[in-house]
JSON list of C-alpha atoms in Angstrom, two decimals:
[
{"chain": "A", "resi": 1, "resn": "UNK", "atom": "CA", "xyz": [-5.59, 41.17, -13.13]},
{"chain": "A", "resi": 2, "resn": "UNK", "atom": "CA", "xyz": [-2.53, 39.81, -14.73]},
{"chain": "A", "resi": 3, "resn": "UNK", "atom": "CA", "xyz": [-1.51, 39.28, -10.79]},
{"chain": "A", "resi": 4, "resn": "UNK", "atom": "CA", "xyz": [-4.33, 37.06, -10.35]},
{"chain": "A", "resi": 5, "resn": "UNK", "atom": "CA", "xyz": [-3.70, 35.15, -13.70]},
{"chain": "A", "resi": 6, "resn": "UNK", "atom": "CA", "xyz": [0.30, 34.66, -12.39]},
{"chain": "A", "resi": 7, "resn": "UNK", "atom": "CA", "xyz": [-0.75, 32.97, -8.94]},
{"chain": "A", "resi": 8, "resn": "UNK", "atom": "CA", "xyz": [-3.05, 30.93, -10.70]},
{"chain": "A", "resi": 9, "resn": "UNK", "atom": "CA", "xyz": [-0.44, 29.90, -13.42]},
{"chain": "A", "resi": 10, "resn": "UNK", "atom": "CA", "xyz": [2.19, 29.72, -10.39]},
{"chain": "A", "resi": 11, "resn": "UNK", "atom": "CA", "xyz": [-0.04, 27.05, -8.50]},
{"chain": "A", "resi": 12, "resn": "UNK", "atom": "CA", "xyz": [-1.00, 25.18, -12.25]},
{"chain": "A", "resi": 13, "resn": "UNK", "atom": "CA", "xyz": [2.47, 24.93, -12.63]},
{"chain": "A", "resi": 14, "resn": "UNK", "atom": "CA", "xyz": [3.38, 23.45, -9.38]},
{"chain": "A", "resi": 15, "resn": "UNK", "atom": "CA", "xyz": [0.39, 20.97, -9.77]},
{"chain": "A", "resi": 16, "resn": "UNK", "atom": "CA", "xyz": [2.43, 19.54, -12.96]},
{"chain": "A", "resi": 17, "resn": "UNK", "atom": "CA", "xyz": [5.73, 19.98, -11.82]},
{"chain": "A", "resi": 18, "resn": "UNK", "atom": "CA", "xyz": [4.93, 17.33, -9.09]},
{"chain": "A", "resi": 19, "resn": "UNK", "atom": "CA", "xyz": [2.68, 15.43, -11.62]},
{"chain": "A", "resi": 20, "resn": "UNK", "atom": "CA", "xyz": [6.07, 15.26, -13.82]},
{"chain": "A", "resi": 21, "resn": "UNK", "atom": "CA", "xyz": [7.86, 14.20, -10.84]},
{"chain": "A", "resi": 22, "resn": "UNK", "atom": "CA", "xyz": [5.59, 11.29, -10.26]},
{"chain": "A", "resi": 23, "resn": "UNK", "atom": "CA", "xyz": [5.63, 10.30, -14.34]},
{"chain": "A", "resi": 24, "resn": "UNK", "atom": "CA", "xyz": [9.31, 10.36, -14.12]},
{"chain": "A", "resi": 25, "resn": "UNK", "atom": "CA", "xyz": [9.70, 7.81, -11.42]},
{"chain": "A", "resi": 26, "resn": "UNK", "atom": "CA", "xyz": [7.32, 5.12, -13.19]},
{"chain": "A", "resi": 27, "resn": "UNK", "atom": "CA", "xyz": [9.47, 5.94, -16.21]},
{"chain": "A", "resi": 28, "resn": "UNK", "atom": "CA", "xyz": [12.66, 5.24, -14.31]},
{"chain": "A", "resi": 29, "resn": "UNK", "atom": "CA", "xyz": [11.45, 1.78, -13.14]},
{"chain": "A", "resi": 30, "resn": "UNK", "atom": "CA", "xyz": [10.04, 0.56, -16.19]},
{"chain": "A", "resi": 31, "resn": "UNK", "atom": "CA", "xyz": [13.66, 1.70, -17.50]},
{"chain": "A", "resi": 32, "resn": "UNK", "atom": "CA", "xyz": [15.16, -0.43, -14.68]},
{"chain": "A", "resi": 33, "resn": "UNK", "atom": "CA", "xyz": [13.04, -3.06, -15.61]},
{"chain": "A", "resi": 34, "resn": "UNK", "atom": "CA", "xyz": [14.76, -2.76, -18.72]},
{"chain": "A", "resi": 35, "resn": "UNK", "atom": "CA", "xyz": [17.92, -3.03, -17.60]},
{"chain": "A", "resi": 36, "resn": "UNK", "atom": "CA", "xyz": [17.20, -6.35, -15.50]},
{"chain": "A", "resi": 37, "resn": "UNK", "atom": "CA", "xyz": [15.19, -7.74, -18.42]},
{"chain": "A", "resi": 38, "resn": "UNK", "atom": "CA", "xyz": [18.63, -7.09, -20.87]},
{"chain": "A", "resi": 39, "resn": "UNK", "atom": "CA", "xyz": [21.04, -8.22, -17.30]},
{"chain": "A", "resi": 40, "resn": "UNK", "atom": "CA", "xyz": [19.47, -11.25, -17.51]},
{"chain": "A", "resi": 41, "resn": "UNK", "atom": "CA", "xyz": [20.00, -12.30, -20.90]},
{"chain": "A", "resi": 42, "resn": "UNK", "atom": "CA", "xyz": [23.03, -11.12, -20.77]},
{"chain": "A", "resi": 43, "resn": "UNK", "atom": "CA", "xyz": [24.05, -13.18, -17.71]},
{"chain": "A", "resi": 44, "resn": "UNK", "atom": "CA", "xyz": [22.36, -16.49, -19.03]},
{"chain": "A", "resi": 45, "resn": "UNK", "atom": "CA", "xyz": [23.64, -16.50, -22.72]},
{"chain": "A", "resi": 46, "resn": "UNK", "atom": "CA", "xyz": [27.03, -14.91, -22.18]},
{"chain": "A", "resi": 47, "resn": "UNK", "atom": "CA", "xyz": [27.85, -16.24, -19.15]},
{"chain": "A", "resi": 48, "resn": "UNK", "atom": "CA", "xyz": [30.50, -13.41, -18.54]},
{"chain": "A", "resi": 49, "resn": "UNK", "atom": "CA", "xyz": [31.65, -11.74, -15.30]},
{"chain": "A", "resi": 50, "resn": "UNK", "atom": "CA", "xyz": [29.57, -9.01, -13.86]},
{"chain": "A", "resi": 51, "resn": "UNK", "atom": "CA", "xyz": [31.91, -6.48, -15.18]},
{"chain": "A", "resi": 52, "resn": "UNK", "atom": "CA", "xyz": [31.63, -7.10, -18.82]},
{"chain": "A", "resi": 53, "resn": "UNK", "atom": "CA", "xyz": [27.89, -7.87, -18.88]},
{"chain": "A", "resi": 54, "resn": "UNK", "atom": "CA", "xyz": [27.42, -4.29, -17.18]},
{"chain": "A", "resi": 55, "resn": "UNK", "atom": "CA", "xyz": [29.46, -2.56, -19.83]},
{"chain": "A", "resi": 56, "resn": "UNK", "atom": "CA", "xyz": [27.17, -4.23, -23.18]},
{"chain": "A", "resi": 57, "resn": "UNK", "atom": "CA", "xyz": [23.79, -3.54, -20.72]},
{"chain": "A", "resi": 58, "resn": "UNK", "atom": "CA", "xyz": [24.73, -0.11, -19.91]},
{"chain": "A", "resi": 59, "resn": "UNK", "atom": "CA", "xyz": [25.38, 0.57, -23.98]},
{"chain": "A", "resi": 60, "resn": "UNK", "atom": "CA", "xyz": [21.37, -0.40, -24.54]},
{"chain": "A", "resi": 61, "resn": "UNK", "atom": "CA", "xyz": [20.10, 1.73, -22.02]},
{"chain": "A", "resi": 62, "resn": "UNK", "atom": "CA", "xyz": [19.24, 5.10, -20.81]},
{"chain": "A", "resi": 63, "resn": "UNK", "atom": "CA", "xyz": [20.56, 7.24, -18.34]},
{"chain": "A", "resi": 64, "resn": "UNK", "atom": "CA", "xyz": [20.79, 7.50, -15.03]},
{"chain": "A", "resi": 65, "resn": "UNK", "atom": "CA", "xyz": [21.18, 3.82, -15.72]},
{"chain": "A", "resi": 66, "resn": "UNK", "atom": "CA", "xyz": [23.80, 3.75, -18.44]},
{"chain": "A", "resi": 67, "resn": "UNK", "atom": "CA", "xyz": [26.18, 6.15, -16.57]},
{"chain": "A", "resi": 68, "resn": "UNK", "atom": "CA", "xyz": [25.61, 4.23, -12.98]},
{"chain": "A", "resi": 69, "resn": "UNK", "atom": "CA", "xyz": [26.25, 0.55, -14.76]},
{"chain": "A", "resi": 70, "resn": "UNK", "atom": "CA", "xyz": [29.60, 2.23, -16.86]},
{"chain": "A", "resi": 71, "resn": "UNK", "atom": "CA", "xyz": [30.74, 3.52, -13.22]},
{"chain": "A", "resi": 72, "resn": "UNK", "atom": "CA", "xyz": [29.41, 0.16, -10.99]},
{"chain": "A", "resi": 73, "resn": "UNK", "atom": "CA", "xyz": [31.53, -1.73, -14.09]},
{"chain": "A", "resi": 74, "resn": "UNK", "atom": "CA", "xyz": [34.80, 0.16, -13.73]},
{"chain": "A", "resi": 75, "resn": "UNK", "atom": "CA", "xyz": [34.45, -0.10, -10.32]},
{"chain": "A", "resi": 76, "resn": "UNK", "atom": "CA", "xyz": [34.40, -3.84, -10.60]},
{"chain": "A", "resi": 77, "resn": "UNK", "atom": "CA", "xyz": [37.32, -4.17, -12.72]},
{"chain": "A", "resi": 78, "resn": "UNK", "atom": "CA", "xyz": [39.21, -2.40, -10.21]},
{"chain": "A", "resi": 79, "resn": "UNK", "atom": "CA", "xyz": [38.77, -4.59, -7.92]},
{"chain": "A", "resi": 80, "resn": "UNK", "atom": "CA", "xyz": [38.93, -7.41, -9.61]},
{"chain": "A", "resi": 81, "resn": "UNK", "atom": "CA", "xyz": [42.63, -6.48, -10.25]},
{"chain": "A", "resi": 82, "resn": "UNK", "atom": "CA", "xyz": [43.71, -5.88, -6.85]},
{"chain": "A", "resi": 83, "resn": "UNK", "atom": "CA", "xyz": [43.32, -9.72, -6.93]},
{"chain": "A", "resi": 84, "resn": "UNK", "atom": "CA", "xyz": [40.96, -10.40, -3.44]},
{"chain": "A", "resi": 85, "resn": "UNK", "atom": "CA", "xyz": [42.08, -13.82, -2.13]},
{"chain": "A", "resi": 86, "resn": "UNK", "atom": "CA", "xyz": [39.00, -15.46, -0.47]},
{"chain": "A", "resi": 87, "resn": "UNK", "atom": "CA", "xyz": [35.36, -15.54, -1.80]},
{"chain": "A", "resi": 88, "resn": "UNK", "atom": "CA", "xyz": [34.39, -13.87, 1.62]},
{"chain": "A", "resi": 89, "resn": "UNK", "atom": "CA", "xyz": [36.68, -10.88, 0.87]},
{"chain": "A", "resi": 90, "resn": "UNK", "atom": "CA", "xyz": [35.02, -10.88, -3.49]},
{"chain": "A", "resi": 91, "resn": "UNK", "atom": "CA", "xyz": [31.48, -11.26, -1.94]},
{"chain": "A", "resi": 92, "resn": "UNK", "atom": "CA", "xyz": [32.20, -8.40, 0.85]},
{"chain": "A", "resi": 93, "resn": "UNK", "atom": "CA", "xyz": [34.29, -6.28, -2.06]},
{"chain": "A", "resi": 94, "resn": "UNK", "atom": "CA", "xyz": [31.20, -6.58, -4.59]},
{"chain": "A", "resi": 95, "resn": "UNK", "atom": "CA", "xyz": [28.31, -5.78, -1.85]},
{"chain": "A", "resi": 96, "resn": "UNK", "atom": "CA", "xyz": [30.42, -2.76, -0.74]},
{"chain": "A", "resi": 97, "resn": "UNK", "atom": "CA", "xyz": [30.83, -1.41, -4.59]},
{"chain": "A", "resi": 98, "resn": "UNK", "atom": "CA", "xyz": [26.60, -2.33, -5.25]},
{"chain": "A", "resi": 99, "resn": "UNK", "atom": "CA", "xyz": [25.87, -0.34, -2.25]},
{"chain": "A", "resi": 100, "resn": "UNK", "atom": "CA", "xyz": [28.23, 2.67, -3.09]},
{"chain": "A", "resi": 101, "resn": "UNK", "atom": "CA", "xyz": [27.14, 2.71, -6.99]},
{"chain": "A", "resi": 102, "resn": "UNK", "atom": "CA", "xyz": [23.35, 2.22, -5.95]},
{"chain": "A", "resi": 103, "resn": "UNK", "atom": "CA", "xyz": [23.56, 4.97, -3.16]},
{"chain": "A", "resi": 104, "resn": "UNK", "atom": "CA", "xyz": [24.83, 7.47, -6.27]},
{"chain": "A", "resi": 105, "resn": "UNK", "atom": "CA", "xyz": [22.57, 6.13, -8.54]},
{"chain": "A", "resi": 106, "resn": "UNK", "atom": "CA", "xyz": [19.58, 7.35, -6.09]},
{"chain": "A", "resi": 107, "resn": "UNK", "atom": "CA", "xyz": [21.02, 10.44, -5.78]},
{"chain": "A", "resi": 108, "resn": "UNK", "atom": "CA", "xyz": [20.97, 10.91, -9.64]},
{"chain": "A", "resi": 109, "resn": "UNK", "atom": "CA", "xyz": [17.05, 9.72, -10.54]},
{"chain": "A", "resi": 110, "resn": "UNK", "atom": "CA", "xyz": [14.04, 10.10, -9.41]},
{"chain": "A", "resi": 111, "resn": "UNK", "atom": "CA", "xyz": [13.29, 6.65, -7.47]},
{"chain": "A", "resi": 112, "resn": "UNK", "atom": "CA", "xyz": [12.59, 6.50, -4.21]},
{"chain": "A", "resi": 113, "resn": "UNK", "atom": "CA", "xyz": [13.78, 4.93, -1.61]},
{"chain": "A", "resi": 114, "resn": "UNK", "atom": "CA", "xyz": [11.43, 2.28, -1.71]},
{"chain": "A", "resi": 115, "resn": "UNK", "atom": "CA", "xyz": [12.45, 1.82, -5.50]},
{"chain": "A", "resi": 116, "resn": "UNK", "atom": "CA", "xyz": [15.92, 1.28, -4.34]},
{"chain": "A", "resi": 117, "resn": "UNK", "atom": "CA", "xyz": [15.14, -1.93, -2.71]},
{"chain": "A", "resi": 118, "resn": "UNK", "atom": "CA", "xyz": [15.14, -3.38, -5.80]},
{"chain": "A", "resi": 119, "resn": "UNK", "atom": "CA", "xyz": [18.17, -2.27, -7.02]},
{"chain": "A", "resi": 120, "resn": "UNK", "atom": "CA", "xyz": [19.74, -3.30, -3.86]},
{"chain": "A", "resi": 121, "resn": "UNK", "atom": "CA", "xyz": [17.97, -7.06, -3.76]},
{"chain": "A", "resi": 122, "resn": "UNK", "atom": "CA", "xyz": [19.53, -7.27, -7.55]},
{"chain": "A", "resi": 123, "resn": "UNK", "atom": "CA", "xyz": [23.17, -6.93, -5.94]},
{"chain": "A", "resi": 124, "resn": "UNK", "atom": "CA", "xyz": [22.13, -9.40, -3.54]},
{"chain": "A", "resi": 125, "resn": "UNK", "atom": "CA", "xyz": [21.11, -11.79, -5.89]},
{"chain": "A", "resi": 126, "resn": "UNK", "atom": "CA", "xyz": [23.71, -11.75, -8.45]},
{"chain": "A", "resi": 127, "resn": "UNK", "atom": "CA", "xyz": [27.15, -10.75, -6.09]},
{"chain": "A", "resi": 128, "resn": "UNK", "atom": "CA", "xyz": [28.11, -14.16, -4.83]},
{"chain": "A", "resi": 129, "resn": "UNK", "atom": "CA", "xyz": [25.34, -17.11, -6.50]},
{"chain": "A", "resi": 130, "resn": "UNK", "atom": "CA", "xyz": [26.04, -19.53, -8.93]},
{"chain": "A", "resi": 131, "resn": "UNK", "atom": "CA", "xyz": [24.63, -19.24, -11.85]},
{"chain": "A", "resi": 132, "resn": "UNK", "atom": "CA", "xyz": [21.56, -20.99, -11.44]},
{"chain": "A", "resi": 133, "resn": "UNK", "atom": "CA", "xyz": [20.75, -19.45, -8.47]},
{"chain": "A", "resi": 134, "resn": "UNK", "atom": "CA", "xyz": [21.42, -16.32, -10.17]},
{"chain": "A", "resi": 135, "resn": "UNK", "atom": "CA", "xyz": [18.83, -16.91, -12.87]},
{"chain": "A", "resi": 136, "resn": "UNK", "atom": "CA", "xyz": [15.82, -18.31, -10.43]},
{"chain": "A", "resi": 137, "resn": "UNK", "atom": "CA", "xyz": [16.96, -15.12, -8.25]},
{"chain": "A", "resi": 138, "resn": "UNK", "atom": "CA", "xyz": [16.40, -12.94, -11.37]},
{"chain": "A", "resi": 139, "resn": "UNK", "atom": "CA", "xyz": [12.99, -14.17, -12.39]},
{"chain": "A", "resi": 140, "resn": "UNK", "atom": "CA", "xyz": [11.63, -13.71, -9.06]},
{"chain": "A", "resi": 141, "resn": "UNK", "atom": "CA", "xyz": [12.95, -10.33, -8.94]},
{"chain": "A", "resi": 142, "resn": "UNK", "atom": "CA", "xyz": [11.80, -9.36, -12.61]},
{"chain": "A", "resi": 143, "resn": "UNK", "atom": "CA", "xyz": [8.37, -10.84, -11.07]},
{"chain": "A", "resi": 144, "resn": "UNK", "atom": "CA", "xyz": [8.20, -8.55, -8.28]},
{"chain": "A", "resi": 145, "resn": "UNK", "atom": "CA", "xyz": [9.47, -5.74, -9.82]},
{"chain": "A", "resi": 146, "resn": "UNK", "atom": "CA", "xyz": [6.78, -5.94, -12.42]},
{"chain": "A", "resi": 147, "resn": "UNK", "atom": "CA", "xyz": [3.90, -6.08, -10.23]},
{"chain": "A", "resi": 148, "resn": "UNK", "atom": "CA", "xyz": [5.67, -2.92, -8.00]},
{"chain": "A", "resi": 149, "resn": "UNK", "atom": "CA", "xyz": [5.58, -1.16, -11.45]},
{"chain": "A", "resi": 150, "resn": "UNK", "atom": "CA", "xyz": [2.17, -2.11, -11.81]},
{"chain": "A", "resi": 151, "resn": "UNK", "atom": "CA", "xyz": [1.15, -0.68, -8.71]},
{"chain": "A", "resi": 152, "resn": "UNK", "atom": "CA", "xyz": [3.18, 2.75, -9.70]},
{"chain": "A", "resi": 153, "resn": "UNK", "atom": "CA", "xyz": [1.22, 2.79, -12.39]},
{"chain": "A", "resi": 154, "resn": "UNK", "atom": "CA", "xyz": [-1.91, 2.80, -11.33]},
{"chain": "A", "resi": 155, "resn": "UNK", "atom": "CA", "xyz": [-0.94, 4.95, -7.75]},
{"chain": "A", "resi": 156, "resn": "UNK", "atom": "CA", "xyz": [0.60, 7.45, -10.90]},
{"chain": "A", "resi": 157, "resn": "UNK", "atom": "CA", "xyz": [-2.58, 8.40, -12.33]},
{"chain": "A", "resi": 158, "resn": "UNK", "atom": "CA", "xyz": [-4.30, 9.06, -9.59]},
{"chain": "A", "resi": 159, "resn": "UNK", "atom": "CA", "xyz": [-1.47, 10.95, -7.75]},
{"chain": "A", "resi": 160, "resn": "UNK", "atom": "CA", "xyz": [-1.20, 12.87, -11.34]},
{"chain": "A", "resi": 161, "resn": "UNK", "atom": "CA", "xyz": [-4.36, 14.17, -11.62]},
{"chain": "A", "resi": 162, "resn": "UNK", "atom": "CA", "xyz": [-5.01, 14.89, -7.60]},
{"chain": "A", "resi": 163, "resn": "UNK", "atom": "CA", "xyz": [-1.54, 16.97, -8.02]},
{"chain": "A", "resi": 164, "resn": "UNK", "atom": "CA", "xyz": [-3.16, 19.07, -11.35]},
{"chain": "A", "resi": 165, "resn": "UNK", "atom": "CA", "xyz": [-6.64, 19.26, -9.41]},
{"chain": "A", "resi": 166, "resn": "UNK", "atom": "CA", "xyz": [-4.31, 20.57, -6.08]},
{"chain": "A", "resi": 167, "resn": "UNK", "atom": "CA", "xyz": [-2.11, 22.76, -7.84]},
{"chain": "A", "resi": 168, "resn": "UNK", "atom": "CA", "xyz": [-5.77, 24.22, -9.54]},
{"chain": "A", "resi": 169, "resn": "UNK", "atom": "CA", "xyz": [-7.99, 24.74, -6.54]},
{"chain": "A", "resi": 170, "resn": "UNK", "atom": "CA", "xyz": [-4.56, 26.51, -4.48]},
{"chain": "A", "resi": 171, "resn": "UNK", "atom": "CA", "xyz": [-4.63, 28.85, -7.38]},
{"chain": "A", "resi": 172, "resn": "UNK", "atom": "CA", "xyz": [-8.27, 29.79, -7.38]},
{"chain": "A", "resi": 173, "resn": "UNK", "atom": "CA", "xyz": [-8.34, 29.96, -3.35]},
{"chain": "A", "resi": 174, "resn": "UNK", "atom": "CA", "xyz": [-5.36, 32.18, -3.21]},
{"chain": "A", "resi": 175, "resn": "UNK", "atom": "CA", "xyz": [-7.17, 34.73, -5.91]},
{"chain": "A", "resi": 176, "resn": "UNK", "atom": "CA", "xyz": [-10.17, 34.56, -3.75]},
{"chain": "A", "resi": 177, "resn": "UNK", "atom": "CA", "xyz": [-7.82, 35.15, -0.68]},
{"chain": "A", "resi": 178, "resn": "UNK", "atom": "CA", "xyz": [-6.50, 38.04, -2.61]},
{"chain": "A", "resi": 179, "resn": "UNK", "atom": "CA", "xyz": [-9.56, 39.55, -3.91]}
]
């Protein structure tokens, strides 16, 4: 008996362990959202270099973002000391530190790859533009990004409670297996 009450807790547990999963990762966008919606300001009121505006944002946010933006900052300000001479070589020099930072970033949360586009697209649209570009590049991104949440959101619940139901039914067909 208490056999038969274990499998079934095993497989109830592995039904919300995946559920969790799938909560964290709508968590960790609307977090990213966040961080774009506080980037922004930051970049069109402050008008600062990447660097610094990366060091307030990652102080308002949570982690894996705070420790990834700290990093992706220092990371800047190293290079911004070795002094690159061209705005090919600062362009090339920031794309190759986004990339690197972003890479360890997905290694760190629970996004997917498909989440990491828009991490990526946000190096690509503030590395190298002006400023206004920057900005028009940013609302169009916050846009998207907010309807991908959206979609998350509603793919979450429904991925949630097919993962409890799963987990459930595995549980009760393994007793019956075992019985």
């Amino acid at each position: 008996m208490i056999g038969i009450i274990c499998v079934l807790g095993g497989c109830v547990a592995m039904g919300i362990l995946r559920a969790m999963a799938i909560r964290r990762r709508v968590k960790e966008m609307q977090e990213y959202a966040r961080v774009l919606s506080v980037a922004t300001a930051e970049l069109r009121y402050r008008r600062d270099i990447l660097a610094q505006v990366f060091v307030r944002v990652a102080k308002k946010c949570r982690q894996p973002y705070a420790t990834w933006l700290s990093e992706l900052s220092q990371a800047l300000m190293e290079a911004q000391q070795r002094q690159a001479y061209s705005y090919t070589e600062v362009a090339a020099d920031f794309d190759q530190i986004w990339r690197k930072h972003a890479d360890r970033l997905y290694e760190s949360s629970g996004l997917k790859q498909e989440d990491m586009e828009y991490i990526y697209n946000l190096g690509q649209t503030i590395g190298y533009l002006d400023v206004q570009a920057q900005e028009e590049g940013l609302a169009l991104l916050q846009a998207d990004l907010g309807r991908h949440i959206r979609e998350l959101e509603t793919e979450a619940k429904d991925r949630m409670r097919l993962s409890l139901v799963v987990g459930s039914v595995a549980g009760v067909l393994l007793i019956i297996i075992l019985i």
